[in-house]
Amino acid sequence: MSFEPESNKLPISRDRRSRLSAPAGTSSLGKLPPQALDLEEAVLGSLMIEKDALSTVIDILKPNVFYKEAHQKIFEAIQTLFTQSSPVDILTVVSQLRKQGDLEVVGGAFYITELTNRVASAANIEYHARIISQKFIQRELIRISTDIINQSYEDTSDVFELLDYAEKNLFDIAQNNLRRDSRKMDDVVKESVKILESLKDKDDSLTGVPSGFTALDRMTNGWQKSDLVIIAARPAMGKTAFVLSCARNAAVMFKKAVVVFSLEMSSVQLTNRLIAGEAEIEQEKIRKGKLLDWEWHQLTSKVGALSEAPIILDDTPALNIFEFRAKCRRLKSQYDIQMVIIDYLQLMSGKSDGKGGGNREQEISSISRALKQVAKELEIPVIALSQLSRAVESRPGGAKRPMLSDLRESGAIEQDADMVLFLYRPEYYGLDQDENGNPTAGVGEVIIAKHRNGETGIVPLRFIGKYVKFADLEDGYGTMGAPALDSAANADPFNMSPSSQFDTITLQPKNWDSDEDAPF
């Protein structure tokens, strides 16, 4: 082995040494932010030579998406002219920049003229605008990521606040820049016809997630995609029992993946309720564990179907809307959830720290709006339980059926919801018969007070208190037709007569994916 003498070695310069020690793909001079200055110049020039070009890109571009500050000011002047319905050309843009005091900053009238000389037409302006927008998104991702990295190194940073900050900013980028394009009617009609053709070949007539209650599914066609469903009632009416029955029916009978966010009860308590309903054993016995031998046998024989059901429980306390949105996205990608249930709306927080504060009505409004956005984004029904005000209890007369005006804390709930359902049990108020003389013992009414895409009415169900569940009514009580529950009918909205029985419909359950990588 031979060695070169020290005198024959060339000294390594400081610049070369820094390049050798730098990670692959980097430069000692750093990196330039993503940009497309030539396309920015081409787009601005096109906007000033063709009057219809701006209408093509006005919903894609904003002043801040341009990398060069001068280009931001020029586009801001063009946008101002468009807002004022003024013509956009070299002269008007120069005049507007002069009025704003930015003409010299952007390079004067000569630079504006140079921009128009760079392009011959606006033929590809939309394609160019989208590239500019993509470069802006890249810069924003770099900015947010750098900020998160810097804050992550700080010992004083709260990790949960940092997580919320990261998710909120990333979500804002998507909301502000990745909007869905408008669609022509012929495309939408073709898609609708395909859906109708697929429904024609189905064994059942439901288009949404089944509730498992025959009469209710008949009126709603199941819980529909992108719908926000509010189920409201006074305490002790069986709100949790009803939605757990819906979750159980959808998961066990129809193999639909359902997630239940419980802000009031623990996962174990919810599971005990589900077991009581599935095994038909009194909840009190299950809570105490005092079961007879035959009850243990019945429990173990019937709980198998429940344990294999695609039901996901989340009992995170004080869940805020940012955590909820993030969890739903993850569960959708991981388990392809088909329905989300929240128990209940007023226990959620619109703030990242999980605490209330400020105007509660505005906070509830923001929460209901966010729930609707999640339903639409993931294309799944979101069912949220809600409390009712005490106005129901103070209403004169025997019947205490709730109305839309009884929704607690915010009228925005009614506005955002696609469906509003009320639960009402007459026997809770000591009523043995309803207005038509039918017995009310063990009867719970589901009042469809608002249905954006269907009919309203009352669906009576059997409430089995000792098993904490709802079921189809087994006798001839029937389903009552109801008029539209608008403000004109509020004086006596439920003065209605029984209609003919619903025809029996058979709902065929669908097989849950049996592949090895199935989530359950």
Short mmCIF file of C-alpha atoms in Angstrom, two decimals:
data_model
loop_
_atom_site.label_atom_id
_atom_site.label_comp_id
_atom_site.label_asym_id
_atom_site.label_seq_id
_atom_site.Cartn_x
_atom_site.Cartn_y
_atom_site.Cartn_z
CA MET A 1 0.00 0.00 0.00
CA SER A 2 1.37 3.37 -1.01
CA PHE A 3 0.56 6.80 0.28
CA GLU A 4 0.77 10.09 -1.53
CA PRO A 5 3.07 12.56 0.08
CA GLU A 6 1.33 15.41 1.82
CA SER A 7 2.87 17.87 -0.59
CA ASN A 8 1.05 16.24 -3.54
CA LYS A 9 -2.46 16.70 -2.02
CA LEU A 10 -4.52 19.63 -3.26
CA PRO A 11 -6.12 21.68 -0.49
CA ILE A 12 -9.93 21.52 -0.47
CA SER A 13 -11.50 24.94 -0.62
CA ARG A 14 -14.10 25.96 1.97
CA ASP A 15 -16.77 26.24 -0.76
CA ARG A 16 -15.97 22.79 -2.12
CA ARG A 17 -15.93 21.34 1.41
CA SER A 18 -19.40 22.70 2.12
CA ARG A 19 -20.71 21.21 -1.12
CA LEU A 20 -19.24 17.80 -0.27
CA SER A 21 -20.81 17.80 3.16
CA ALA A 22 -24.22 18.97 1.94
CA PRO A 23 -27.00 16.41 1.46
CA ALA A 24 -27.56 15.05 -2.01
CA GLY A 25 -29.67 17.30 -4.20
CA THR A 26 -28.90 20.49 -2.30
CA SER A 27 -26.67 23.39 -3.05
CA SER A 28 -24.56 25.57 -0.84
CA LEU A 29 -26.50 28.50 -2.23
CA GLY A 30 -29.80 27.02 -1.11
CA LYS A 31 -32.97 26.51 -3.17
CA LEU A 32 -35.22 28.96 -4.91
CA PRO A 33 -38.92 28.79 -3.99
CA PRO A 34 -41.16 27.19 -6.66
CA GLN A 35 -42.05 29.84 -9.21
CA ALA A 36 -43.01 30.36 -12.85
CA LEU A 37 -42.15 34.00 -13.64
CA ASP A 38 -42.38 33.50 -17.39
CA LEU A 39 -45.90 32.13 -17.06
CA GLU A 40 -46.87 34.97 -14.70
CA GLU A 41 -45.72 37.47 -17.35
CA ALA A 42 -47.58 35.56 -20.08
CA VAL A 43 -50.82 35.46 -18.08
CA LEU A 44 -50.73 39.16 -17.19
CA GLY A 45 -49.99 40.05 -20.81
CA SER A 46 -52.87 37.86 -22.03
CA LEU A 47 -55.29 39.52 -19.62
CA MET A 48 -54.53 42.91 -21.17
CA ILE A 49 -54.87 41.88 -24.83
CA GLU A 50 -58.08 39.79 -24.68
CA LYS A 51 -61.14 40.99 -22.81
CA ASP A 52 -62.62 37.50 -22.20
CA ALA A 53 -59.42 36.04 -20.77
CA LEU A 54 -60.04 37.31 -17.25
CA SER A 55 -63.38 35.48 -16.95
CA THR A 56 -61.49 32.22 -17.56
CA VAL A 57 -59.02 32.60 -14.70
CA ILE A 58 -60.74 34.94 -12.20
CA ASP A 59 -61.71 31.99 -9.97
CA ILE A 60 -58.24 30.39 -10.22
CA LEU A 61 -55.94 33.32 -9.52
CA LYS A 62 -55.68 35.76 -6.64
CA PRO A 63 -53.07 38.50 -6.22
CA ASN A 64 -51.10 36.54 -3.62
CA VAL A 65 -50.54 33.51 -5.88
CA PHE A 66 -48.05 35.51 -7.98
CA TYR A 67 -44.45 35.14 -6.86
CA LYS A 68 -43.20 38.56 -7.95
CA GLU A 69 -44.54 41.46 -5.91
CA ALA A 70 -44.87 43.66 -9.02
CA HIS A 71 -47.05 40.99 -10.62
CA GLN A 72 -49.23 40.89 -7.51
CA LYS A 73 -49.89 44.62 -7.77
CA ILE A 74 -50.59 44.43 -11.52
CA PHE A 75 -53.11 41.62 -11.07
CA GLU A 76 -54.70 43.50 -8.16
CA ALA A 77 -55.22 46.47 -10.50
CA ILE A 78 -56.72 44.17 -13.15
CA GLN A 79 -58.99 42.60 -10.55
CA THR A 80 -60.16 46.04 -9.40
CA LEU A 81 -61.04 47.00 -12.98
CA PHE A 82 -62.95 43.76 -13.41
CA THR A 83 -64.91 44.40 -10.20
CA GLN A 84 -65.83 47.86 -11.45
CA SER A 85 -66.90 46.41 -14.83
CA SER A 86 -64.26 48.59 -16.51
CA PRO A 87 -62.37 47.47 -19.63
CA VAL A 88 -58.97 45.85 -19.07
CA ASP A 89 -56.14 46.94 -21.39
CA ILE A 90 -52.73 48.57 -21.22
CA LEU A 91 -54.08 52.09 -20.74
CA THR A 92 -56.66 51.25 -18.07
CA VAL A 93 -54.21 49.09 -16.11
CA VAL A 94 -51.56 51.83 -16.20
CA SER A 95 -54.16 54.34 -15.07
CA GLN A 96 -55.33 52.10 -12.21
CA LEU A 97 -51.76 51.46 -11.05
CA ARG A 98 -51.10 55.18 -11.08
CA LYS A 99 -54.24 55.72 -9.01
CA GLN A 100 -53.06 53.08 -6.52
CA GLY A 101 -49.59 54.68 -6.37
CA ASP A 102 -47.93 51.49 -7.62
CA LEU A 103 -47.02 52.38 -11.20
CA GLU A 104 -43.36 53.17 -10.53
CA VAL A 105 -43.05 50.24 -8.11
CA VAL A 106 -43.99 47.71 -10.82
CA GLY A 107 -41.59 49.18 -13.39
CA GLY A 108 -43.62 51.92 -15.01
CA ALA A 109 -45.73 51.94 -18.16
CA PHE A 110 -42.80 50.48 -20.13
CA TYR A 111 -42.92 47.21 -18.13
CA ILE A 112 -46.69 46.92 -18.65
CA THR A 113 -46.15 47.31 -22.40
CA GLU A 114 -43.40 44.68 -22.34
CA LEU A 115 -45.80 42.18 -20.76
CA THR A 116 -48.20 42.43 -23.70
CA ASN A 117 -45.34 42.00 -26.17
CA ARG A 118 -44.44 38.62 -24.69
CA VAL A 119 -47.65 36.86 -25.85
CA ALA A 120 -49.60 36.69 -29.08
CA SER A 121 -52.90 35.37 -27.68
CA ALA A 122 -54.59 34.02 -24.56
CA ALA A 123 -55.09 30.55 -26.02
CA ASN A 124 -53.56 28.59 -23.09
CA ILE A 125 -54.18 31.04 -20.28
CA GLU A 126 -56.21 28.64 -18.11
CA TYR A 127 -53.46 26.00 -18.24
CA HIS A 128 -50.84 28.61 -17.40
CA ALA A 129 -52.95 29.98 -14.54
CA ARG A 130 -53.27 26.54 -12.95
CA ILE A 131 -49.49 26.08 -13.03
CA ILE A 132 -49.07 29.45 -11.29
CA SER A 133 -51.59 28.34 -8.67
CA GLN A 134 -49.76 25.04 -8.16
CA LYS A 135 -46.47 26.86 -7.62
CA PHE A 136 -48.18 29.01 -4.99
CA ILE A 137 -49.49 25.90 -3.20
CA GLN A 138 -45.96 24.47 -3.18
CA ARG A 139 -44.62 27.69 -1.65
CA GLU A 140 -47.34 27.64 0.99
CA LEU A 141 -46.57 24.02 1.87
CA ILE A 142 -42.89 24.93 2.25
CA ARG A 143 -43.75 27.95 4.40
CA ILE A 144 -46.08 26.01 6.70
CA SER A 145 -43.73 23.02 6.93
CA THR A 146 -40.77 25.27 7.79
CA ASP A 147 -42.82 27.02 10.46
CA ILE A 148 -43.90 23.68 11.92
CA ILE A 149 -40.31 22.42 11.94
CA ASN A 150 -39.08 25.54 13.72
CA GLN A 151 -41.84 25.39 16.31
CA SER A 152 -41.25 21.66 16.85
CA TYR A 153 -37.72 22.40 18.02
CA GLU A 154 -39.04 24.84 20.64
CA ASP A 155 -39.49 23.29 24.08
CA THR A 156 -42.20 25.82 24.89
CA SER A 157 -44.45 24.65 22.02
CA ASP A 158 -47.59 22.73 22.98
CA VAL A 159 -47.63 19.62 20.80
CA PHE A 160 -51.42 19.47 20.54
CA GLU A 161 -51.70 23.13 19.59
CA LEU A 162 -48.97 22.55 17.02
CA LEU A 163 -50.85 19.58 15.56
CA ASP A 164 -53.99 21.67 15.30
CA TYR A 165 -52.04 24.54 13.74
CA ALA A 166 -50.58 22.18 11.11
CA GLU A 167 -53.91 20.61 10.22
CA LYS A 168 -55.79 23.91 10.14
CA ASN A 169 -53.27 25.54 7.80
CA LEU A 170 -53.09 22.54 5.48
CA PHE A 171 -56.88 22.37 5.41
CA ASP A 172 -57.05 26.09 4.58
CA ILE A 173 -54.76 25.54 1.60
CA ALA A 174 -57.06 22.83 0.28
CA GLN A 175 -60.21 24.84 0.93
CA ASN A 176 -58.91 28.01 -0.69
CA ASN A 177 -57.12 26.55 -3.68
CA LEU A 178 -58.51 23.12 -4.54
CA ARG A 179 -62.11 23.89 -5.30
CA ARG A 180 -64.20 21.60 -7.46
CA ASP A 181 -64.74 22.76 -11.02
CA SER A 182 -68.20 23.65 -12.29
CA ARG A 183 -69.90 20.92 -14.29
CA LYS A 184 -72.06 21.09 -17.40
CA MET A 185 -75.60 19.80 -17.17
CA ASP A 186 -75.08 17.04 -19.75
CA ASP A 187 -72.28 15.51 -17.63
CA VAL A 188 -74.39 15.61 -14.48
CA VAL A 189 -77.41 14.14 -16.26
CA LYS A 190 -75.32 11.24 -17.58
CA GLU A 191 -74.03 10.53 -14.08
CA SER A 192 -77.56 10.66 -12.63
CA VAL A 193 -78.85 8.23 -15.28
CA LYS A 194 -76.03 5.80 -14.47
CA ILE A 195 -76.97 5.93 -10.80
CA LEU A 196 -80.62 5.26 -11.66
CA GLU A 197 -79.61 2.32 -13.86
CA SER A 198 -77.56 0.83 -11.04
CA LEU A 199 -80.47 1.25 -8.61
CA LYS A 200 -82.76 -0.58 -11.03
CA ASP A 201 -80.71 -3.75 -10.63
CA LYS A 202 -80.55 -3.56 -6.83
CA ASP A 203 -82.58 -5.97 -4.70
CA ASP A 204 -83.81 -3.14 -2.48
CA SER A 205 -84.99 0.38 -3.23
CA LEU A 206 -82.70 2.16 -0.77
CA THR A 207 -80.19 4.69 -2.06
CA GLY A 208 -78.55 5.44 1.29
CA VAL A 209 -77.34 3.70 4.44
CA PRO A 210 -80.31 1.74 5.89
CA SER A 211 -81.54 2.56 9.37
CA GLY A 212 -82.98 -0.93 9.67
CA PHE A 213 -86.45 0.44 10.45
CA THR A 214 -88.78 -0.47 7.60
CA ALA A 215 -91.19 2.46 7.76
CA LEU A 216 -88.43 5.03 8.33
CA ASP A 217 -86.36 3.72 5.42
CA ARG A 218 -89.49 3.83 3.29
CA MET A 219 -89.76 7.59 3.87
CA THR A 220 -86.07 8.48 3.74
CA ASN A 221 -84.61 5.83 1.37
CA GLY A 222 -81.91 5.44 4.01
CA TRP A 223 -79.46 7.99 5.34
CA GLN A 224 -78.21 9.76 2.21
CA LYS A 225 -74.63 10.59 1.24
CA SER A 226 -73.46 14.13 2.06
CA ASP A 227 -76.49 14.71 4.34
CA LEU A 228 -76.28 16.25 7.80
CA VAL A 229 -79.00 14.64 9.92
CA ILE A 230 -79.92 16.21 13.25
CA ILE A 231 -81.77 13.99 15.75
CA ALA A 232 -83.06 16.05 18.64
CA ALA A 233 -85.05 15.26 21.77
CA ARG A 234 -85.46 16.11 25.40
CA PRO A 235 -83.45 14.03 27.93
CA ALA A 236 -84.67 10.44 28.54
CA MET A 237 -86.40 10.18 25.14
CA GLY A 238 -83.89 7.59 23.91
CA LYS A 239 -81.60 9.54 21.58
CA THR A 240 -78.56 7.38 22.22
CA ALA A 241 -80.65 4.20 22.11
CA PHE A 242 -82.06 5.22 18.72
CA VAL A 243 -78.74 6.01 17.05
CA LEU A 244 -77.12 2.89 18.53
CA SER A 245 -79.99 0.86 17.07
CA CYS A 246 -79.38 2.56 13.70
CA ALA A 247 -75.63 1.87 13.94
CA ARG A 248 -76.21 -1.74 14.91
CA ASN A 249 -78.71 -2.33 12.08
CA ALA A 250 -76.45 -0.74 9.46
CA ALA A 251 -73.35 -2.65 10.63
CA VAL A 252 -74.78 -6.05 11.57
CA MET A 253 -77.56 -6.40 9.00
CA PHE A 254 -76.02 -4.53 6.07
CA LYS A 255 -72.28 -4.63 6.82
CA LYS A 256 -71.84 -0.84 6.57
CA ALA A 257 -68.86 0.56 8.47
CA VAL A 258 -70.11 3.04 11.09
CA VAL A 259 -68.16 5.23 13.51
CA VAL A 260 -69.77 6.53 16.70
CA PHE A 261 -68.22 9.54 18.45
CA SER A 262 -69.49 9.51 22.02
CA LEU A 263 -68.73 12.65 24.01
CA GLU A 264 -71.07 11.71 26.85
CA MET A 265 -70.55 7.98 27.46
CA SER A 266 -67.50 5.73 27.43
CA SER A 267 -66.95 3.06 24.79
CA VAL A 268 -67.59 0.34 27.39
CA GLN A 269 -70.94 1.88 28.36
CA LEU A 270 -71.98 2.09 24.71
CA THR A 271 -70.90 -1.50 24.13
CA ASN A 272 -72.91 -2.66 27.15
CA ARG A 273 -75.96 -1.00 25.64
CA LEU A 274 -75.35 -2.69 22.31
CA ILE A 275 -74.92 -6.05 24.05
CA ALA A 276 -78.16 -5.56 26.02
CA GLY A 277 -80.08 -4.89 22.81
CA GLU A 278 -78.43 -7.68 20.83
CA ALA A 279 -78.76 -10.36 23.52
CA GLU A 280 -82.10 -8.96 24.76
CA ILE A 281 -80.96 -8.96 28.35
CA GLU A 282 -81.88 -6.16 30.72
CA GLN A 283 -79.23 -3.45 30.79
CA GLU A 284 -79.31 -3.30 34.58
CA LYS A 285 -78.29 -6.96 34.78
CA ILE A 286 -75.44 -6.44 32.33
CA ARG A 287 -74.25 -3.36 34.21
CA LYS A 288 -74.11 -5.32 37.48
CA GLY A 289 -72.95 -8.58 35.90
CA LYS A 290 -75.70 -10.51 37.71
CA LEU A 291 -76.68 -12.94 34.95
CA LEU A 292 -78.22 -16.38 35.26
CA ASP A 293 -76.65 -19.34 33.48
CA TRP A 294 -79.14 -19.25 30.59
CA GLU A 295 -78.57 -15.49 30.22
CA TRP A 296 -74.81 -16.02 29.96
CA HIS A 297 -75.44 -18.65 27.30
CA GLN A 298 -77.78 -16.31 25.44
CA LEU A 299 -75.28 -13.46 25.66
CA THR A 300 -72.34 -15.50 24.34
CA SER A 301 -74.41 -16.99 21.52
CA LYS A 302 -75.73 -13.67 20.24
CA VAL A 303 -72.83 -11.32 20.84
CA GLY A 304 -70.74 -12.95 18.10
CA ALA A 305 -72.48 -11.05 15.30
CA LEU A 306 -71.98 -7.81 17.20
CA SER A 307 -68.26 -8.39 17.76
CA GLU A 308 -67.75 -8.95 14.02
CA ALA A 309 -69.76 -5.87 13.05
CA PRO A 310 -67.83 -2.96 11.43
CA ILE A 311 -68.58 -0.51 14.26
CA ILE A 312 -65.87 1.90 15.46
CA LEU A 313 -66.27 3.66 18.81
CA ASP A 314 -64.46 6.86 19.79
CA ASP A 315 -65.08 8.30 23.26
CA THR A 316 -62.63 11.22 23.11
CA PRO A 317 -63.95 13.81 25.60
CA ALA A 318 -64.42 17.46 24.58
CA LEU A 319 -63.83 16.60 20.92
CA ASN A 320 -63.20 19.71 18.87
CA ILE A 321 -64.14 20.12 15.24
CA PHE A 322 -60.52 19.99 14.01
CA GLU A 323 -59.90 16.63 15.70
CA PHE A 324 -63.23 15.35 14.41
CA ARG A 325 -62.44 16.30 10.82
CA ALA A 326 -58.98 14.71 10.98
CA LYS A 327 -60.29 11.48 12.51
CA CYS A 328 -63.07 11.16 9.95
CA ARG A 329 -60.60 11.54 7.10
CA ARG A 330 -58.31 8.88 8.54
CA LEU A 331 -61.17 6.48 9.23
CA LYS A 332 -62.55 7.01 5.73
CA SER A 333 -59.23 6.10 4.13
CA GLN A 334 -58.52 3.26 6.56
CA TYR A 335 -61.95 1.61 6.95
CA ASP A 336 -64.10 3.26 4.25
CA ILE A 337 -66.67 4.34 6.82
CA GLN A 338 -70.18 4.80 5.45
CA MET A 339 -71.79 6.75 8.30
CA VAL A 340 -70.74 8.96 11.23
CA ILE A 341 -72.74 9.41 14.45
CA ILE A 342 -72.02 12.12 17.06
CA ASP A 343 -73.47 11.93 20.57
CA TYR A 344 -73.97 14.79 20.98
CA LEU A 345 -73.56 18.15 19.19
CA GLN A 346 -73.61 20.52 22.18
CA LEU A 347 -70.66 18.71 23.80
CA MET A 348 -68.39 19.46 20.86
CA SER A 349 -66.09 22.45 20.80
CA GLY A 350 -65.33 24.71 17.89
CA LYS A 351 -61.96 25.68 19.40
CA SER A 352 -58.68 23.82 19.15
CA ASP A 353 -58.14 23.81 22.92
CA GLY A 354 -61.40 21.95 23.50
CA LYS A 355 -62.79 24.80 25.60
CA GLY A 356 -65.78 26.95 24.93
CA GLY A 357 -65.90 30.67 25.36
CA GLY A 358 -67.23 33.63 23.51
CA ASN A 359 -70.61 33.48 21.86
CA ARG A 360 -71.89 29.92 22.23
CA GLU A 361 -74.53 30.37 19.53
CA GLN A 362 -71.86 31.37 17.01
CA GLU A 363 -69.71 28.43 18.07
CA ILE A 364 -72.58 25.96 17.57
CA SER A 365 -73.22 27.55 14.17
CA SER A 366 -69.60 27.00 13.14
CA ILE A 367 -69.74 23.39 14.39
CA SER A 368 -72.92 22.54 12.47
CA ARG A 369 -71.47 24.17 9.35
CA ALA A 370 -68.27 22.14 9.73
CA LEU A 371 -70.26 18.90 10.17
CA LYS A 372 -72.05 19.59 6.90
CA GLN A 373 -68.71 20.23 5.20
CA VAL A 374 -67.35 16.89 6.45
CA ALA A 375 -70.46 15.08 5.21
CA LYS A 376 -70.08 16.66 1.79
CA GLU A 377 -66.31 16.19 1.58
CA LEU A 378 -66.38 12.47 2.51
CA GLU A 379 -69.76 11.83 0.83
CA ILE A 380 -71.22 10.09 3.87
CA PRO A 381 -74.20 10.84 6.11
CA VAL A 382 -73.29 12.57 9.39
CA ILE A 383 -75.86 12.07 12.16
CA ALA A 384 -75.57 14.42 15.13
CA LEU A 385 -77.69 14.27 18.27
CA SER A 386 -78.87 17.55 19.73
CA GLN A 387 -80.61 18.75 22.86
CA LEU A 388 -83.91 20.61 22.81
CA SER A 389 -84.80 23.65 24.87
CA ARG A 390 -87.11 23.47 27.90
CA ALA A 391 -89.83 25.20 25.89
CA VAL A 392 -91.14 21.72 25.10
CA GLU A 393 -91.87 21.03 28.75
CA SER A 394 -93.66 24.34 29.31
CA ARG A 395 -95.91 23.98 26.28
CA PRO A 396 -99.59 23.94 27.34
CA GLY A 397 -101.71 20.88 26.65
CA GLY A 398 -101.05 17.18 26.91
CA ALA A 399 -98.93 16.58 23.81
CA LYS A 400 -95.36 17.81 24.07
CA ARG A 401 -94.24 17.11 20.53
CA PRO A 402 -91.20 19.23 19.69
CA MET A 403 -90.95 21.70 16.80
CA LEU A 404 -88.08 23.17 14.82
CA SER A 405 -88.15 26.30 16.98
CA ASP A 406 -87.21 24.13 19.99
CA LEU A 407 -83.73 23.38 18.66
CA ARG A 408 -81.34 24.55 21.32
CA GLU A 409 -78.78 27.37 21.06
CA SER A 410 -78.74 28.03 17.34
CA GLY A 411 -81.05 28.41 14.37
CA ALA A 412 -78.04 27.53 12.20
CA ILE A 413 -78.55 23.87 13.10
CA GLU A 414 -81.91 23.93 11.35
CA GLN A 415 -80.42 25.82 8.42
CA ASP A 416 -77.42 23.51 7.88
CA ALA A 417 -79.28 20.23 8.39
CA ASP A 418 -80.67 18.27 5.46
CA MET A 419 -82.94 16.38 7.84
CA VAL A 420 -84.17 17.21 11.32
CA LEU A 421 -85.75 14.36 13.29
CA PHE A 422 -87.35 14.58 16.72
CA LEU A 423 -87.86 11.68 19.13
CA TYR A 424 -91.01 11.76 21.23
CA ARG A 425 -92.47 9.20 23.66
CA PRO A 426 -96.01 10.14 24.78
CA GLU A 427 -95.96 7.79 27.76
CA TYR A 428 -93.06 9.78 29.22
CA TYR A 429 -95.57 12.60 29.78
CA GLY A 430 -98.22 10.25 31.19
CA LEU A 431 -100.28 9.99 27.99
CA ASP A 432 -101.90 6.57 27.56
CA GLN A 433 -103.40 7.33 24.14
CA ASP A 434 -102.56 9.56 21.23
CA GLU A 435 -104.93 11.95 19.44
CA ASN A 436 -106.39 9.08 17.44
CA GLY A 437 -107.01 6.78 20.38
CA ASN A 438 -104.06 4.47 19.72
CA PRO A 439 -102.25 3.11 22.81
CA THR A 440 -98.89 4.76 23.46
CA ALA A 441 -97.32 2.20 25.79
CA GLY A 442 -93.86 1.32 24.50
CA VAL A 443 -94.25 3.58 21.44
CA GLY A 444 -91.60 6.06 20.39
CA GLU A 445 -92.31 8.45 17.54
CA VAL A 446 -89.69 9.58 15.05
CA ILE A 447 -90.93 12.95 13.80
CA ILE A 448 -89.39 13.97 10.48
CA ALA A 449 -89.79 17.74 10.85
CA LYS A 450 -87.45 18.77 8.03
CA HIS A 451 -86.50 16.74 4.98
CA ARG A 452 -84.76 18.71 2.28
CA ASN A 453 -85.10 15.96 -0.32
CA GLY A 454 -88.23 14.11 0.73
CA GLU A 455 -91.43 14.02 2.71
CA THR A 456 -92.04 14.84 6.35
CA GLY A 457 -94.16 12.80 8.72
CA ILE A 458 -94.27 10.64 11.84
CA VAL A 459 -92.88 7.12 12.04
CA PRO A 460 -93.89 5.19 15.18
CA LEU A 461 -91.40 2.62 16.47
CA ARG A 462 -91.34 0.19 19.37
CA PHE A 463 -89.21 1.46 22.27
CA ILE A 464 -87.95 -1.38 24.45
CA GLY A 465 -86.64 0.39 27.52
CA LYS A 466 -85.21 -2.60 29.40
CA TYR A 467 -83.08 -3.55 26.38
CA VAL A 468 -82.33 0.11 25.53
CA LYS A 469 -83.23 -0.18 21.87
CA PHE A 470 -85.78 0.69 19.22
CA ALA A 471 -87.42 -1.78 16.84
CA ASP A 472 -90.12 -1.84 14.17
CA LEU A 473 -93.64 -1.61 15.58
CA GLU A 474 -95.03 -5.14 15.61
CA ASP A 475 -98.75 -4.43 15.85
CA GLY A 476 -101.11 -2.57 13.53
CA TYR A 477 -100.32 0.89 14.83
CA GLY A 478 -99.20 1.85 11.34
CA THR A 479 -97.35 4.90 10.12
CA MET A 480 -99.08 8.26 10.18
CA GLY A 481 -98.77 10.63 7.27
CA ALA A 482 -97.94 14.18 8.17
CA PRO A 483 -98.20 17.45 6.32
CA ALA A 484 -95.14 19.57 5.73
CA LEU A 485 -94.04 20.98 9.08
CA ASP A 486 -93.59 24.60 8.11
CA SER A 487 -94.30 27.67 10.16
CA ALA A 488 -97.87 27.88 8.85
CA ALA A 489 -98.67 24.57 10.49
CA ASN A 490 -97.08 25.34 13.84
CA ALA A 491 -100.40 26.22 15.43
CA ASP A 492 -101.44 22.55 15.27
CA PRO A 493 -98.78 20.77 13.25
CA PHE A 494 -99.71 17.22 14.23
CA ASN A 495 -103.49 17.24 13.85
CA MET A 496 -103.41 14.41 11.35
CA SER A 497 -105.18 11.14 10.74
CA PRO A 498 -103.65 7.70 10.25
CA SER A 499 -103.00 6.76 6.64
CA SER A 500 -102.95 3.35 5.08
CA GLN A 501 -100.30 0.88 6.14
CA PHE A 502 -96.97 0.96 4.39
CA ASP A 503 -96.45 -1.96 2.05
CA THR A 504 -93.93 -4.42 3.34
CA ILE A 505 -90.49 -3.93 1.85
CA THR A 506 -87.67 -6.41 2.10
CA LEU A 507 -84.18 -5.05 2.61
CA GLN A 508 -81.49 -7.44 1.46
CA PRO A 509 -78.32 -7.14 3.52
CA LYS A 510 -75.09 -6.87 1.57
CA ASN A 511 -72.02 -8.99 2.34
CA TRP A 512 -69.16 -7.28 4.14
CA ASP A 513 -65.86 -7.63 2.37
CA SER A 514 -64.44 -10.98 3.43
CA ASP A 515 -60.91 -10.40 2.15
CA GLU A 516 -58.03 -10.97 4.55
CA ASP A 517 -57.24 -7.28 4.68
CA ALA A 518 -60.80 -6.31 5.64
CA PRO A 519 -60.71 -3.86 8.56
CA PHE A 520 -62.88 -5.91 10.88
#
